[in-house]
PDB file of C-alpha atoms and ligand atoms in Angstrom:
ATOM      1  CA  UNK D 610      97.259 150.068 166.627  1.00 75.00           C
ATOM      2  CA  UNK D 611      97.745 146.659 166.290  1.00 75.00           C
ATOM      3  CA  UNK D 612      97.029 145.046 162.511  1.00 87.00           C
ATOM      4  CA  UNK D 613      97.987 141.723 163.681  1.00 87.00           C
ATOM      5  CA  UNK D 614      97.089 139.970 160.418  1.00 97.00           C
ATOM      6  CA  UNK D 615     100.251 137.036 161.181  1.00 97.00           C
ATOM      7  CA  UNK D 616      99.027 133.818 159.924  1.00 97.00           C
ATOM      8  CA  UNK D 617      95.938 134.948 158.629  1.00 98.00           C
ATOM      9  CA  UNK D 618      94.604 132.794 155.587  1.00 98.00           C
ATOM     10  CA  UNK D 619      93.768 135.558 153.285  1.00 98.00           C
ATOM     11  CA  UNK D 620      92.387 134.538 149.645  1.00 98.00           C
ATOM     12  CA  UNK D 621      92.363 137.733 146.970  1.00 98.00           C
ATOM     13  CA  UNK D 622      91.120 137.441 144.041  1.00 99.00           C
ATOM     14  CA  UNK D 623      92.179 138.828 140.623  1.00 98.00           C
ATOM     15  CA  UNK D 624      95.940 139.060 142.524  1.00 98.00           C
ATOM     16  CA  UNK D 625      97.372 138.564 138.658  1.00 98.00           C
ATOM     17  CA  UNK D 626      98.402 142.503 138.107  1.00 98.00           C
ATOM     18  CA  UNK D 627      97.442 145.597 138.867  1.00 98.00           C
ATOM     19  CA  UNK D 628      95.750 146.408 142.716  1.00 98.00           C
ATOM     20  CA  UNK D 629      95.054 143.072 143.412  1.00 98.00           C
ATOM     21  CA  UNK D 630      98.709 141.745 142.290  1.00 98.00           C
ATOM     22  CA  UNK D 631     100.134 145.156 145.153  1.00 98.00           C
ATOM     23  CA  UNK D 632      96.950 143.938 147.738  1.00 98.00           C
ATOM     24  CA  UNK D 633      97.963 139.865 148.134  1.00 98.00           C
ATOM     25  CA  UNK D 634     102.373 141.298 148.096  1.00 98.00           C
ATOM     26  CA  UNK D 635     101.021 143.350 151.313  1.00 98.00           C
ATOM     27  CA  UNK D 636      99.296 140.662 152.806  1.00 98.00           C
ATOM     28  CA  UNK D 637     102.435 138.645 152.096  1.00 98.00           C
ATOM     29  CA  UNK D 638     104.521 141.354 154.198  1.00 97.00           C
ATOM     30  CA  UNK D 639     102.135 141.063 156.986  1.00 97.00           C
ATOM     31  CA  UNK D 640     103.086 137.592 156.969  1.00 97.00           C
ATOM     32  CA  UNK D 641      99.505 136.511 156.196  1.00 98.00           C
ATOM     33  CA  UNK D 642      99.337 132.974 154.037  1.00 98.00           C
ATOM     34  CA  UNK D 643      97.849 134.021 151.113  1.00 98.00           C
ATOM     35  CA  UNK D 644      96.368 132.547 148.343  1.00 98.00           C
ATOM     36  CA  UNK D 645      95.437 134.411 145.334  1.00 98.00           C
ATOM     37  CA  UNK D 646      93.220 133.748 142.453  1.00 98.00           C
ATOM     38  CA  UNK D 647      93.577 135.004 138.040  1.00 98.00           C
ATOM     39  CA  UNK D 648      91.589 133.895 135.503  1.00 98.00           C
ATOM     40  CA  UNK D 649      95.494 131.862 134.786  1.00 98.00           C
ATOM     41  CA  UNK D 650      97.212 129.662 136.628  1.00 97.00           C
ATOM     42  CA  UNK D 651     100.361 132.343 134.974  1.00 98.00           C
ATOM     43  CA  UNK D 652      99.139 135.253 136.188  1.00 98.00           C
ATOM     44  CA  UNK D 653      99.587 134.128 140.162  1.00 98.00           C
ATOM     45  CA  UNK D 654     102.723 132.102 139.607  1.00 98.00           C
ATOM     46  CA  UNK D 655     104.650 134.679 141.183  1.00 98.00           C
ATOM     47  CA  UNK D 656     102.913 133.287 144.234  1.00 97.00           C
ATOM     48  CA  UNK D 657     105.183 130.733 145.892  1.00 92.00           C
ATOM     49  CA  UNK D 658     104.472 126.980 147.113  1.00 91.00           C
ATOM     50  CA  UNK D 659     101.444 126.690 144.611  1.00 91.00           C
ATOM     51  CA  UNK D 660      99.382 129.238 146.397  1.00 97.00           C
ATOM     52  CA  UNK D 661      98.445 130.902 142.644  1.00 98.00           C
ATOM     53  CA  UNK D 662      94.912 129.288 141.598  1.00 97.00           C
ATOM     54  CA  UNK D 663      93.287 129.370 138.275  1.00 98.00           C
ATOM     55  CA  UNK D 664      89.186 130.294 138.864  1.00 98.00           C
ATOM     56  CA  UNK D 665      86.666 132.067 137.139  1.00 98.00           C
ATOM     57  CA  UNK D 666      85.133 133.808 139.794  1.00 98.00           C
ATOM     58  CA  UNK D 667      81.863 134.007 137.286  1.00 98.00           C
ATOM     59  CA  UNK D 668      81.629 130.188 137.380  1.00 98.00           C
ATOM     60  CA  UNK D 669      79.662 129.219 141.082  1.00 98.00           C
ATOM     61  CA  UNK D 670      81.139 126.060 140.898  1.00 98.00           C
ATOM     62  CA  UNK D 671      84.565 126.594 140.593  1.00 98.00           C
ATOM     63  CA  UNK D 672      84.500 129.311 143.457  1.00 98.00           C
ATOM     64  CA  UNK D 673      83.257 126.802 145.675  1.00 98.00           C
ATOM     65  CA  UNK D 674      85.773 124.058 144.552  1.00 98.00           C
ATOM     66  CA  UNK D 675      88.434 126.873 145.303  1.00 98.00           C
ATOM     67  CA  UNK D 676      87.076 127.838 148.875  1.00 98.00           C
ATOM     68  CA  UNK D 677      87.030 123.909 149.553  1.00 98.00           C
ATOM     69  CA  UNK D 678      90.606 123.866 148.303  1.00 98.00           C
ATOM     70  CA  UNK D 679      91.959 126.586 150.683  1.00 98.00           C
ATOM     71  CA  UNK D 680      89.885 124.983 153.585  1.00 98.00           C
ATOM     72  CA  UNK D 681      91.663 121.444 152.658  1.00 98.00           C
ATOM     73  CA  UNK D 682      94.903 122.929 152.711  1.00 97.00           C
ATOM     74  CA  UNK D 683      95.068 125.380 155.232  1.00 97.00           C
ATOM     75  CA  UNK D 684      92.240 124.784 157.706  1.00 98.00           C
ATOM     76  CA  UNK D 685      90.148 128.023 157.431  1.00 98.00           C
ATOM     77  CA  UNK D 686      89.852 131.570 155.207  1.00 98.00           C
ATOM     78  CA  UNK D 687      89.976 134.879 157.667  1.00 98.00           C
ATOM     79  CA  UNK D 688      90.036 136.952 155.155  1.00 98.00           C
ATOM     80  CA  UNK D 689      88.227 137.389 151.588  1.00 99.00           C
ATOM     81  CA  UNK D 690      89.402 139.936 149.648  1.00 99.00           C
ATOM     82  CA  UNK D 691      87.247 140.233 146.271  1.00 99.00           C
ATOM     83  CA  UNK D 692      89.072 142.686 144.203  1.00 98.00           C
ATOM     84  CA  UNK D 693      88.674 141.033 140.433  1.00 98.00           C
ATOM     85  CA  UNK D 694      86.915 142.851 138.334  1.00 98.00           C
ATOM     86  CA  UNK D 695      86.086 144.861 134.741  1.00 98.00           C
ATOM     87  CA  UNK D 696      85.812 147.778 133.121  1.00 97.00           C
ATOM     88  CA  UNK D 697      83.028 147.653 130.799  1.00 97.00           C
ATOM     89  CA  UNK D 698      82.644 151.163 128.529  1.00 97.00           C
ATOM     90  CA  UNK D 699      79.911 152.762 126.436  1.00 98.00           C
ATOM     91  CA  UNK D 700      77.025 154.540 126.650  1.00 98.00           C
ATOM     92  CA  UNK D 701      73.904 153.173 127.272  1.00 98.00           C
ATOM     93  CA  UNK D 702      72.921 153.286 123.651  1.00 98.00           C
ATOM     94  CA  UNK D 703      75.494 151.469 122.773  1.00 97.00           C
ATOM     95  CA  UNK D 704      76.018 149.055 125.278  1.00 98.00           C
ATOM     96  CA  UNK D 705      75.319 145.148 123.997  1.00 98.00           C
ATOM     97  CA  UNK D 706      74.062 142.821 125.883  1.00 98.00           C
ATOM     98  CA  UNK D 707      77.092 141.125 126.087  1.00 98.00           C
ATOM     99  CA  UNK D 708      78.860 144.176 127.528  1.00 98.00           C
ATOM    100  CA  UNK D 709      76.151 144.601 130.265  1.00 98.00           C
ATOM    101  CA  UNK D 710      76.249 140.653 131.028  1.00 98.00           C
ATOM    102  CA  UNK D 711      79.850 140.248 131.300  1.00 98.00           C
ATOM    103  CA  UNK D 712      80.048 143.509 133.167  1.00 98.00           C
ATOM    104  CA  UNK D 713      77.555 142.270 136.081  1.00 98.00           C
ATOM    105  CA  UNK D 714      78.602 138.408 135.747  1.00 98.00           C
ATOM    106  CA  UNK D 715      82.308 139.469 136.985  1.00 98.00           C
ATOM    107  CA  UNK D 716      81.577 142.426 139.188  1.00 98.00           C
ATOM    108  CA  UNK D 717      78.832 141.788 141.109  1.00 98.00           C
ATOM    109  CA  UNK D 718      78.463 137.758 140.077  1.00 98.00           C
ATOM    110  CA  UNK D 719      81.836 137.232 140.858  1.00 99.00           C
ATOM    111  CA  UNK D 720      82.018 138.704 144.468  1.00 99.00           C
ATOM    112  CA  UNK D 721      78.067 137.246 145.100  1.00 99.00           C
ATOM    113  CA  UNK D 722      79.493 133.452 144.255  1.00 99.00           C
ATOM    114  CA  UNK D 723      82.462 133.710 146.244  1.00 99.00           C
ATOM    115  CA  UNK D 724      80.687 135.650 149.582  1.00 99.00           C
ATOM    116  CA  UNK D 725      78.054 132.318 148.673  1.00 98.00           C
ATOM    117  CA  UNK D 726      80.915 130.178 148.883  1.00 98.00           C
ATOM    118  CA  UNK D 727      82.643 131.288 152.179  1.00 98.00           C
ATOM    119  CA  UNK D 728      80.329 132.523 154.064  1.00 98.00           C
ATOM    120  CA  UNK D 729      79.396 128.836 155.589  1.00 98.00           C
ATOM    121  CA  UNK D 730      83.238 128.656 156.332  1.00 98.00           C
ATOM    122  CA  UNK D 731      83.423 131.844 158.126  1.00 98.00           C
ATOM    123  CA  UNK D 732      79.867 131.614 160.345  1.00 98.00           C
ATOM    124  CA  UNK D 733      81.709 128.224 161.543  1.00 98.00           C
ATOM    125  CA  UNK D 734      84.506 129.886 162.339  1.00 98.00           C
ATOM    126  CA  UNK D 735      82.285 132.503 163.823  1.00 98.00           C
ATOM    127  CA  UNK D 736      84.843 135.103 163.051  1.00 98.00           C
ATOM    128  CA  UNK D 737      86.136 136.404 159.404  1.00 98.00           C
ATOM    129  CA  UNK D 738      86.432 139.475 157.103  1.00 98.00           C
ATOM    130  CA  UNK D 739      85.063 139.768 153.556  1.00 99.00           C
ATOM    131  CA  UNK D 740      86.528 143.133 151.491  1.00 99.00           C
ATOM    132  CA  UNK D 741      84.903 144.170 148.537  1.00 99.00           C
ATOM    133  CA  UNK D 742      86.082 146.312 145.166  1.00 98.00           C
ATOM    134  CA  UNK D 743      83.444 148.707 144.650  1.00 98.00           C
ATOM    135  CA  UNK D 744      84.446 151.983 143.208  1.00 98.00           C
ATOM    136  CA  UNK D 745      83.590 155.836 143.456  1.00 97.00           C
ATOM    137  CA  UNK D 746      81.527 155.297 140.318  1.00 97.00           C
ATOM    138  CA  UNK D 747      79.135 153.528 142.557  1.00 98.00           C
ATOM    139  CA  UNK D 748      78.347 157.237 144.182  1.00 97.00           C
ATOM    140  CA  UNK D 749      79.472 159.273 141.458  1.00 96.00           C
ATOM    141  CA  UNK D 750      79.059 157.744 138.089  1.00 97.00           C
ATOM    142  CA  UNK D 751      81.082 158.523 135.269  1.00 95.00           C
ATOM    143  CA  UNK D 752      79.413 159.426 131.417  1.00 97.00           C
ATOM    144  CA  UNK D 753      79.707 156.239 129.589  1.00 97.00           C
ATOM    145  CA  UNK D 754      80.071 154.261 132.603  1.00 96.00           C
ATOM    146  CA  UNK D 755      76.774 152.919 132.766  1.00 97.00           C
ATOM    147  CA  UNK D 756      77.246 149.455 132.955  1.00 98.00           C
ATOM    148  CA  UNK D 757      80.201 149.312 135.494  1.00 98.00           C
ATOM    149  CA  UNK D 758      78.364 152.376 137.836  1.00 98.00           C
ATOM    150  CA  UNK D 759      75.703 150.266 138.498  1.00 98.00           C
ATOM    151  CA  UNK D 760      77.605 146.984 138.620  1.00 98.00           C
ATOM    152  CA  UNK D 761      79.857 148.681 141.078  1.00 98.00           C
ATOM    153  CA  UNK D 762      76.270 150.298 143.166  1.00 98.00           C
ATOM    154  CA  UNK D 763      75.365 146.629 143.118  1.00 99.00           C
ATOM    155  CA  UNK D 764      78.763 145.280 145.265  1.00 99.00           C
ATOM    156  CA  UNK D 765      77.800 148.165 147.787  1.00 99.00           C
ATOM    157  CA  UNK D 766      74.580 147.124 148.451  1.00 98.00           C
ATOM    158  CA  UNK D 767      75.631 142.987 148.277  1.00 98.00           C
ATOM    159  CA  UNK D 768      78.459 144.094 150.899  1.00 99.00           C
ATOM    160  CA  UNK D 769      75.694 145.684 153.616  1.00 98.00           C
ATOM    161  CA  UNK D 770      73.153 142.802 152.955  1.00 98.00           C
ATOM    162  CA  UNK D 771      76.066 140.553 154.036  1.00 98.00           C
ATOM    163  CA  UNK D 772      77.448 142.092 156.474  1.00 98.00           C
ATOM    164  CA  UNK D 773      73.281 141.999 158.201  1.00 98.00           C
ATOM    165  CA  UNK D 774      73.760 138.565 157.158  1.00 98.00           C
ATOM    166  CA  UNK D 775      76.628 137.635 158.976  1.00 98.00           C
ATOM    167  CA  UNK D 776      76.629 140.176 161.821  1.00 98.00           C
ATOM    168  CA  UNK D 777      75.241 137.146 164.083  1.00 98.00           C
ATOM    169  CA  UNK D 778      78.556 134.895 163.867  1.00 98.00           C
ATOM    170  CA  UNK D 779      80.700 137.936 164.049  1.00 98.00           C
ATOM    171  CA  UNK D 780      82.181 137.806 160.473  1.00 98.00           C
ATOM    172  CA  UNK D 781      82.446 141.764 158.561  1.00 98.00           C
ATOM    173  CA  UNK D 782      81.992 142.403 155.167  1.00 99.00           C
ATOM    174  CA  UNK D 783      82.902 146.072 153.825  1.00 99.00           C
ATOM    175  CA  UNK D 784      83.507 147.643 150.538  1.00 99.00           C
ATOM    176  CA  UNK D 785      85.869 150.151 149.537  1.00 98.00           C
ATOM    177  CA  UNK D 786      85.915 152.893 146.604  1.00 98.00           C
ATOM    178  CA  UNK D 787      89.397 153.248 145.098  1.00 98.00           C
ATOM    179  CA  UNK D 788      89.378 156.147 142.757  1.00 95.00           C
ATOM    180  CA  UNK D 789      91.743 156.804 139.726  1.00 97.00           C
ATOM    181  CA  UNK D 790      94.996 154.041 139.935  1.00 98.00           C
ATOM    182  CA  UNK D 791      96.415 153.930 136.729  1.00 96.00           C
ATOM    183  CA  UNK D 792      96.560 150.617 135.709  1.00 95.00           C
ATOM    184  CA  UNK D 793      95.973 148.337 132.496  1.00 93.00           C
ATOM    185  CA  UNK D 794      92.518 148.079 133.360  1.00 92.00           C
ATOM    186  CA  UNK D 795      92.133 152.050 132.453  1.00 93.00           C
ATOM    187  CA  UNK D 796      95.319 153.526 130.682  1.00 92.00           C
ATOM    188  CA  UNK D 797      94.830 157.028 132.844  1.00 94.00           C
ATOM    189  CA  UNK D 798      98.811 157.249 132.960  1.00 92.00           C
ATOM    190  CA  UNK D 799      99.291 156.671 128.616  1.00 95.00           C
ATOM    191  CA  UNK D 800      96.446 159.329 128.112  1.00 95.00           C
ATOM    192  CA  UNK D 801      97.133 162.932 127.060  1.00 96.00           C
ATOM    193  CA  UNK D 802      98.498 165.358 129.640  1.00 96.00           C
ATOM    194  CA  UNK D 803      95.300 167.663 129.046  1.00 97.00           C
ATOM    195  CA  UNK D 804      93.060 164.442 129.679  1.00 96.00           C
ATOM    196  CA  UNK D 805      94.811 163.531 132.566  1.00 96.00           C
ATOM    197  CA  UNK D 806      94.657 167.218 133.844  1.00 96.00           C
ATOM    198  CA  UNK D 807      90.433 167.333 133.290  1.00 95.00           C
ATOM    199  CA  UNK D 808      90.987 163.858 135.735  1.00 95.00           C
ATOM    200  CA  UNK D 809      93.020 165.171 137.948  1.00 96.00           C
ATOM    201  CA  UNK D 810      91.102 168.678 138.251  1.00 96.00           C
ATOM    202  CA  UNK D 811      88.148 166.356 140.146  1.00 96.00           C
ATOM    203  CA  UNK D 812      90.349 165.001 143.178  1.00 97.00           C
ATOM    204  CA  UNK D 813      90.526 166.784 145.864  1.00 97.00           C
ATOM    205  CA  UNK D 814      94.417 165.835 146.739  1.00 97.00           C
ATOM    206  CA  UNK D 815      95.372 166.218 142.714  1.00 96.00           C
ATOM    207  CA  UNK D 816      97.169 163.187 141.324  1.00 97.00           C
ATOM    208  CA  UNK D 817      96.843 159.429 140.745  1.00 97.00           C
ATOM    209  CA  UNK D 818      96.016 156.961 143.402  1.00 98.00           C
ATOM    210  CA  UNK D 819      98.808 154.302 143.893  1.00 98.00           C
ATOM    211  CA  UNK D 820      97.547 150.234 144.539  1.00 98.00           C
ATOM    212  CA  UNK D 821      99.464 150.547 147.518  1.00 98.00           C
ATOM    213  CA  UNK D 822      96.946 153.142 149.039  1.00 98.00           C
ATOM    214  CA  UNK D 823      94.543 151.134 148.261  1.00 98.00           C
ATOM    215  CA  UNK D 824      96.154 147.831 149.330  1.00 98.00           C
ATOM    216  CA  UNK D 825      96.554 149.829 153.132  1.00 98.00           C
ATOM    217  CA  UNK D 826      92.730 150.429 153.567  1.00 98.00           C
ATOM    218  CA  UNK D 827      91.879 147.100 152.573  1.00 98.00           C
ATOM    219  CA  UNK D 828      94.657 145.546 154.922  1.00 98.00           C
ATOM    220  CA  UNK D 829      92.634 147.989 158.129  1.00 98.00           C
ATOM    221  CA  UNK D 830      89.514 146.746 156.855  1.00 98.00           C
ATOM    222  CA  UNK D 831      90.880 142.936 157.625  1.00 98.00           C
ATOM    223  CA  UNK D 832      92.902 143.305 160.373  1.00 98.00           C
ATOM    224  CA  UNK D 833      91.563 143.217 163.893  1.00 96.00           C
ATOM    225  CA  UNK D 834      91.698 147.115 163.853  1.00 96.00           C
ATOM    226  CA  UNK D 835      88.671 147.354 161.997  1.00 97.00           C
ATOM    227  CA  UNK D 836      86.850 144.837 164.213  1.00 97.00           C
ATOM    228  CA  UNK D 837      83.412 147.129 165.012  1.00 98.00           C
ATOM    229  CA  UNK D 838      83.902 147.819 161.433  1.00 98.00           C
ATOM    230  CA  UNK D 839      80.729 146.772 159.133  1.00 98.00           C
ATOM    231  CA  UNK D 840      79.015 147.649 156.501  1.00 98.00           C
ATOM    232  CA  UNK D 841      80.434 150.307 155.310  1.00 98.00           C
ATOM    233  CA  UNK D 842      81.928 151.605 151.944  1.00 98.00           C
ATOM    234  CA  UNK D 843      85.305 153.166 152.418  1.00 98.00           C
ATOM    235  CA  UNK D 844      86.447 155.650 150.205  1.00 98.00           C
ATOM    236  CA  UNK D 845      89.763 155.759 148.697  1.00 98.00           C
ATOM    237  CA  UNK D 846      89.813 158.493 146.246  1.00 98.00           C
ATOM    238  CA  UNK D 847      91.948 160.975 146.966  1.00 98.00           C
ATOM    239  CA  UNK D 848      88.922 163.088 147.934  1.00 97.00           C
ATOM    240  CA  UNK D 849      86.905 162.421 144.678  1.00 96.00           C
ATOM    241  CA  UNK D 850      83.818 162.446 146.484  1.00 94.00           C
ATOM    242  CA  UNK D 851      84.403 165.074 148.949  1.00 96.00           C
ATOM    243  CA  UNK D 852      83.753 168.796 147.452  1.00 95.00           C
ATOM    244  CA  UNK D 853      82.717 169.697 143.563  1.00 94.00           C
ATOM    245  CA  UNK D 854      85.485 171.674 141.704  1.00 95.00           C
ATOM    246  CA  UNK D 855      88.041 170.582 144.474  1.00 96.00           C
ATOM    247  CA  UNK D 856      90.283 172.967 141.628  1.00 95.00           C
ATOM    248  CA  UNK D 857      89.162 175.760 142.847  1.00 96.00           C
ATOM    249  CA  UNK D 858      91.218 175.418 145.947  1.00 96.00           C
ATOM    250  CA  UNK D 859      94.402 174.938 144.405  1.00 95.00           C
ATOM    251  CA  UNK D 860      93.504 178.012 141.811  1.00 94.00           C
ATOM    252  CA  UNK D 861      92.913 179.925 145.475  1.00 95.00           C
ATOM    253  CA  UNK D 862      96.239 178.758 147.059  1.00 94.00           C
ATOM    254  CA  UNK D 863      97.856 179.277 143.798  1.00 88.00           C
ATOM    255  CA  UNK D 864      97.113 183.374 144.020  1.00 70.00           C
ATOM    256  CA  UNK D 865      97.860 182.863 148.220  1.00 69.00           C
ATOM    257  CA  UNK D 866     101.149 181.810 146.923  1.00 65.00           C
ATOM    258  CA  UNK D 867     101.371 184.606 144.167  1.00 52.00           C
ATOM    259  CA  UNK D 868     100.212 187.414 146.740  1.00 45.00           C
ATOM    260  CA  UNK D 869     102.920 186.729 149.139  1.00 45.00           C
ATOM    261  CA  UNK D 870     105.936 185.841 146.607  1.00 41.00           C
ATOM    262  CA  UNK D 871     105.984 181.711 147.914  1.00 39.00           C
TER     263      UNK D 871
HETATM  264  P1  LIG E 640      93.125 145.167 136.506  1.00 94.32           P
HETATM  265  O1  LIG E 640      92.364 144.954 135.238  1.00 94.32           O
HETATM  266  O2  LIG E 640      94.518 145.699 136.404  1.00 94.32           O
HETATM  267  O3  LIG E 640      93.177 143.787 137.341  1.00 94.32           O
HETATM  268  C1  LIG E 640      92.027 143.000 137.520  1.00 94.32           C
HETATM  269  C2  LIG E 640      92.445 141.563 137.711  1.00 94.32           C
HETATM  270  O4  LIG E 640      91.244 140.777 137.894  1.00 94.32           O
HETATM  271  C3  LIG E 640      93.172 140.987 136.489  1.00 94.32           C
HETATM  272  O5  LIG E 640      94.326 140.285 136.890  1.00 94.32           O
HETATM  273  C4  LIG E 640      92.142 140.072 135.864  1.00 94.32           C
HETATM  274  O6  LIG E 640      92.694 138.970 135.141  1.00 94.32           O
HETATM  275  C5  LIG E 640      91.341 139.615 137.097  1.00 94.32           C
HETATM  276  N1  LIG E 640      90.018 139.129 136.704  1.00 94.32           N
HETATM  277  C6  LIG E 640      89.152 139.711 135.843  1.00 94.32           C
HETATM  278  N2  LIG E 640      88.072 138.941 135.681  1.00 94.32           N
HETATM  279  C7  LIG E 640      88.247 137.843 136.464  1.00 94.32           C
HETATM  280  C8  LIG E 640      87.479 136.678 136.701  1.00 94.32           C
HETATM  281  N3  LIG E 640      86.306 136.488 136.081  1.00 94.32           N
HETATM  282  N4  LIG E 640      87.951 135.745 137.572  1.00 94.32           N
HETATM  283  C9  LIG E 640      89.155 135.924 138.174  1.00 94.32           C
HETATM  284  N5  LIG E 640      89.931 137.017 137.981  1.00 94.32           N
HETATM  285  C10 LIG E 640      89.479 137.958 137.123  1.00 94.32           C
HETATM  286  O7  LIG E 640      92.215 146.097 137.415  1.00 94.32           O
HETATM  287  P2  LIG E 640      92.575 147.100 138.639  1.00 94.32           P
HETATM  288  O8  LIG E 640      92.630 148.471 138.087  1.00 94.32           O
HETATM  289  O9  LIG E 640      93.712 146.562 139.415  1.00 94.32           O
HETATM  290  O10 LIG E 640      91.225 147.003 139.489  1.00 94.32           O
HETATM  291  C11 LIG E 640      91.041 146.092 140.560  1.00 94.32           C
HETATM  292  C12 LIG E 640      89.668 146.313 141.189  1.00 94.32           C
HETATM  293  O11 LIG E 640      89.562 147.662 141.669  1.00 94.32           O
HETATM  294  C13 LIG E 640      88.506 146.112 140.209  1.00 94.32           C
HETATM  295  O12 LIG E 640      87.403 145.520 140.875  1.00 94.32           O
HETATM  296  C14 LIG E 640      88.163 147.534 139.800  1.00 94.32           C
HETATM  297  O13 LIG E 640      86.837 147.672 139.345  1.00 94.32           O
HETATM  298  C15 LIG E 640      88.414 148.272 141.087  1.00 94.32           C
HETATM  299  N6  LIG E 640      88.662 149.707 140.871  1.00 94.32           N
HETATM  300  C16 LIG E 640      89.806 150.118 140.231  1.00 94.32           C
HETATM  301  C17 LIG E 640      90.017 151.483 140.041  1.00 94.32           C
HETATM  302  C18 LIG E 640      91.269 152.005 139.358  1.00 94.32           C
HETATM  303  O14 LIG E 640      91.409 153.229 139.238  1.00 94.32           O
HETATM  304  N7  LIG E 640      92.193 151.157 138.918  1.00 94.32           N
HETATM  305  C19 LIG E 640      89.062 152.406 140.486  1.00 94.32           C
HETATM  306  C20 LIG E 640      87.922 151.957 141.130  1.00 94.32           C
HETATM  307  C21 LIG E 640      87.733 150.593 141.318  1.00 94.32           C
END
């Protein structure tokens, strides 16, 4: 299978920390020229020859400035990767409406302005991929989640109205559904073992996601291997969605192994 993503101008957004930060290194391995985007100019200086921008994906016209600025400099975009995003907690009661407006203004705002602002690029191109950070919470959403659920339900259906949109000039847009990464966005690794365990007891392969797994199936979903690829939301979850009480199998291989003395 050939990934062939050499070259490839590939801008990803929120590439400051966590699985943005291990998605733009990967696309740096591929030898991909990538440019990736923080909220600070800081946060993507570990990007080298300047190719760390400063936007606000929330603010239209600075994510058009920023496509326009990665056109100037490096003649197209192949690849959109639009991974920034928030976690917004509380139950509906207790939401404000601050928390609900931030929570849609990055998550689904965010990746709406900067589709907006490259899809002109791409249809002249007539080829390109755009990736979008959804979440298993837009399938299976968690108590308390409310806000970011729906926000996240909202990228899926932005991602198949696009890639309808766009079908005609042969450009892809998908979404994919990491499940539980620890990272500073959600603290799963600093919580109490017994938490973690209740967590863990709901995937179906039983531990923490790593951004690199994540960082592979949105490399696929870019590269010329996922070419008849559209539409679609692909999961990443370690099985999250896949059976209910996935525990139950390892309680079952766990008196397997008893019975025969493994
Ligand atoms: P994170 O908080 O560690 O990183 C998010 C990055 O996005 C940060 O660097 C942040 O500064 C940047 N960002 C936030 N708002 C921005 C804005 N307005 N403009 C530009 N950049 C902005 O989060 P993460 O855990 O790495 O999550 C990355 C993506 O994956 C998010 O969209 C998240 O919803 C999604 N996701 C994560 C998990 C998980 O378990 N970590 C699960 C499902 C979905």
């Amino acid at each position: 299978m050939e990934l062939d993503l050499t070259d490839r101008v590939v801008l990803v957004t929120g590439a400051g920390r966590g699985i943005g930060r291990v998605i733009a290194e990967t696309f740096v391995r591929e030898g991909s020229v990538v440019v990736g985007v923080d909220l600070t100019a800081e946060a993507v200086a570990w990007l080298p020859d300047g190719a760390g921008l400063a936007a606000d994906v929330t603010d239209g016209e600075a994510t058009r400035a920023l496509v326009a600025d990665v056109v100037e400099r490096f003649g197209r975009v192949d690849v959109l990767v639009n991974n920034a995003g928030i976690n917004v907690e509380g139950s509906i009661e207790e939401l404000t409406d601050d928390d609900w407006d931030r929570c849609f203004a990055v998550n689904v705002g965010g990746v709406f302005k900067m589709c907006r602002a490259v899809a002109p690029v791409m249809k002249a191109q007539r080829s390109g991929r755009i990736v979008n950070a959804a979440s298993f919470a837009a399938i299976v959403p968690s108590v308390g989640a409310g806000a970011y659920a729906a926000s996240k339900a909202a990228v899926v259906q932005l991602t198949r109205t696009l890639a309808g949109e766009l079908g005609p000039w042969g450009v892809t847009a998908n979404a994919y559904a990491p499940g539980m990464v620890p990272t500073a966005m959600n603290g799963f690794a600093e919580m109490p073992q017994a938490a973690q365990d209740r967590l863990l007891d709901t995937l179906t392969l039983r531990r923490w996601g790593e951004p690199q797994e994540v960082a592979d199936a949105v490399v696929f979903l870019a590269s010329d291997a996922a070419r008849y690829v559209t539409g679609t939301l692909l999961d990443v979850s370690g099985g999250k969605l896949a059976t209910q009480l996935p525990q139950r199998a390892y309680e079952r291989a766990g008196a397997t192994d008893r019975g025969t003395g493994a």
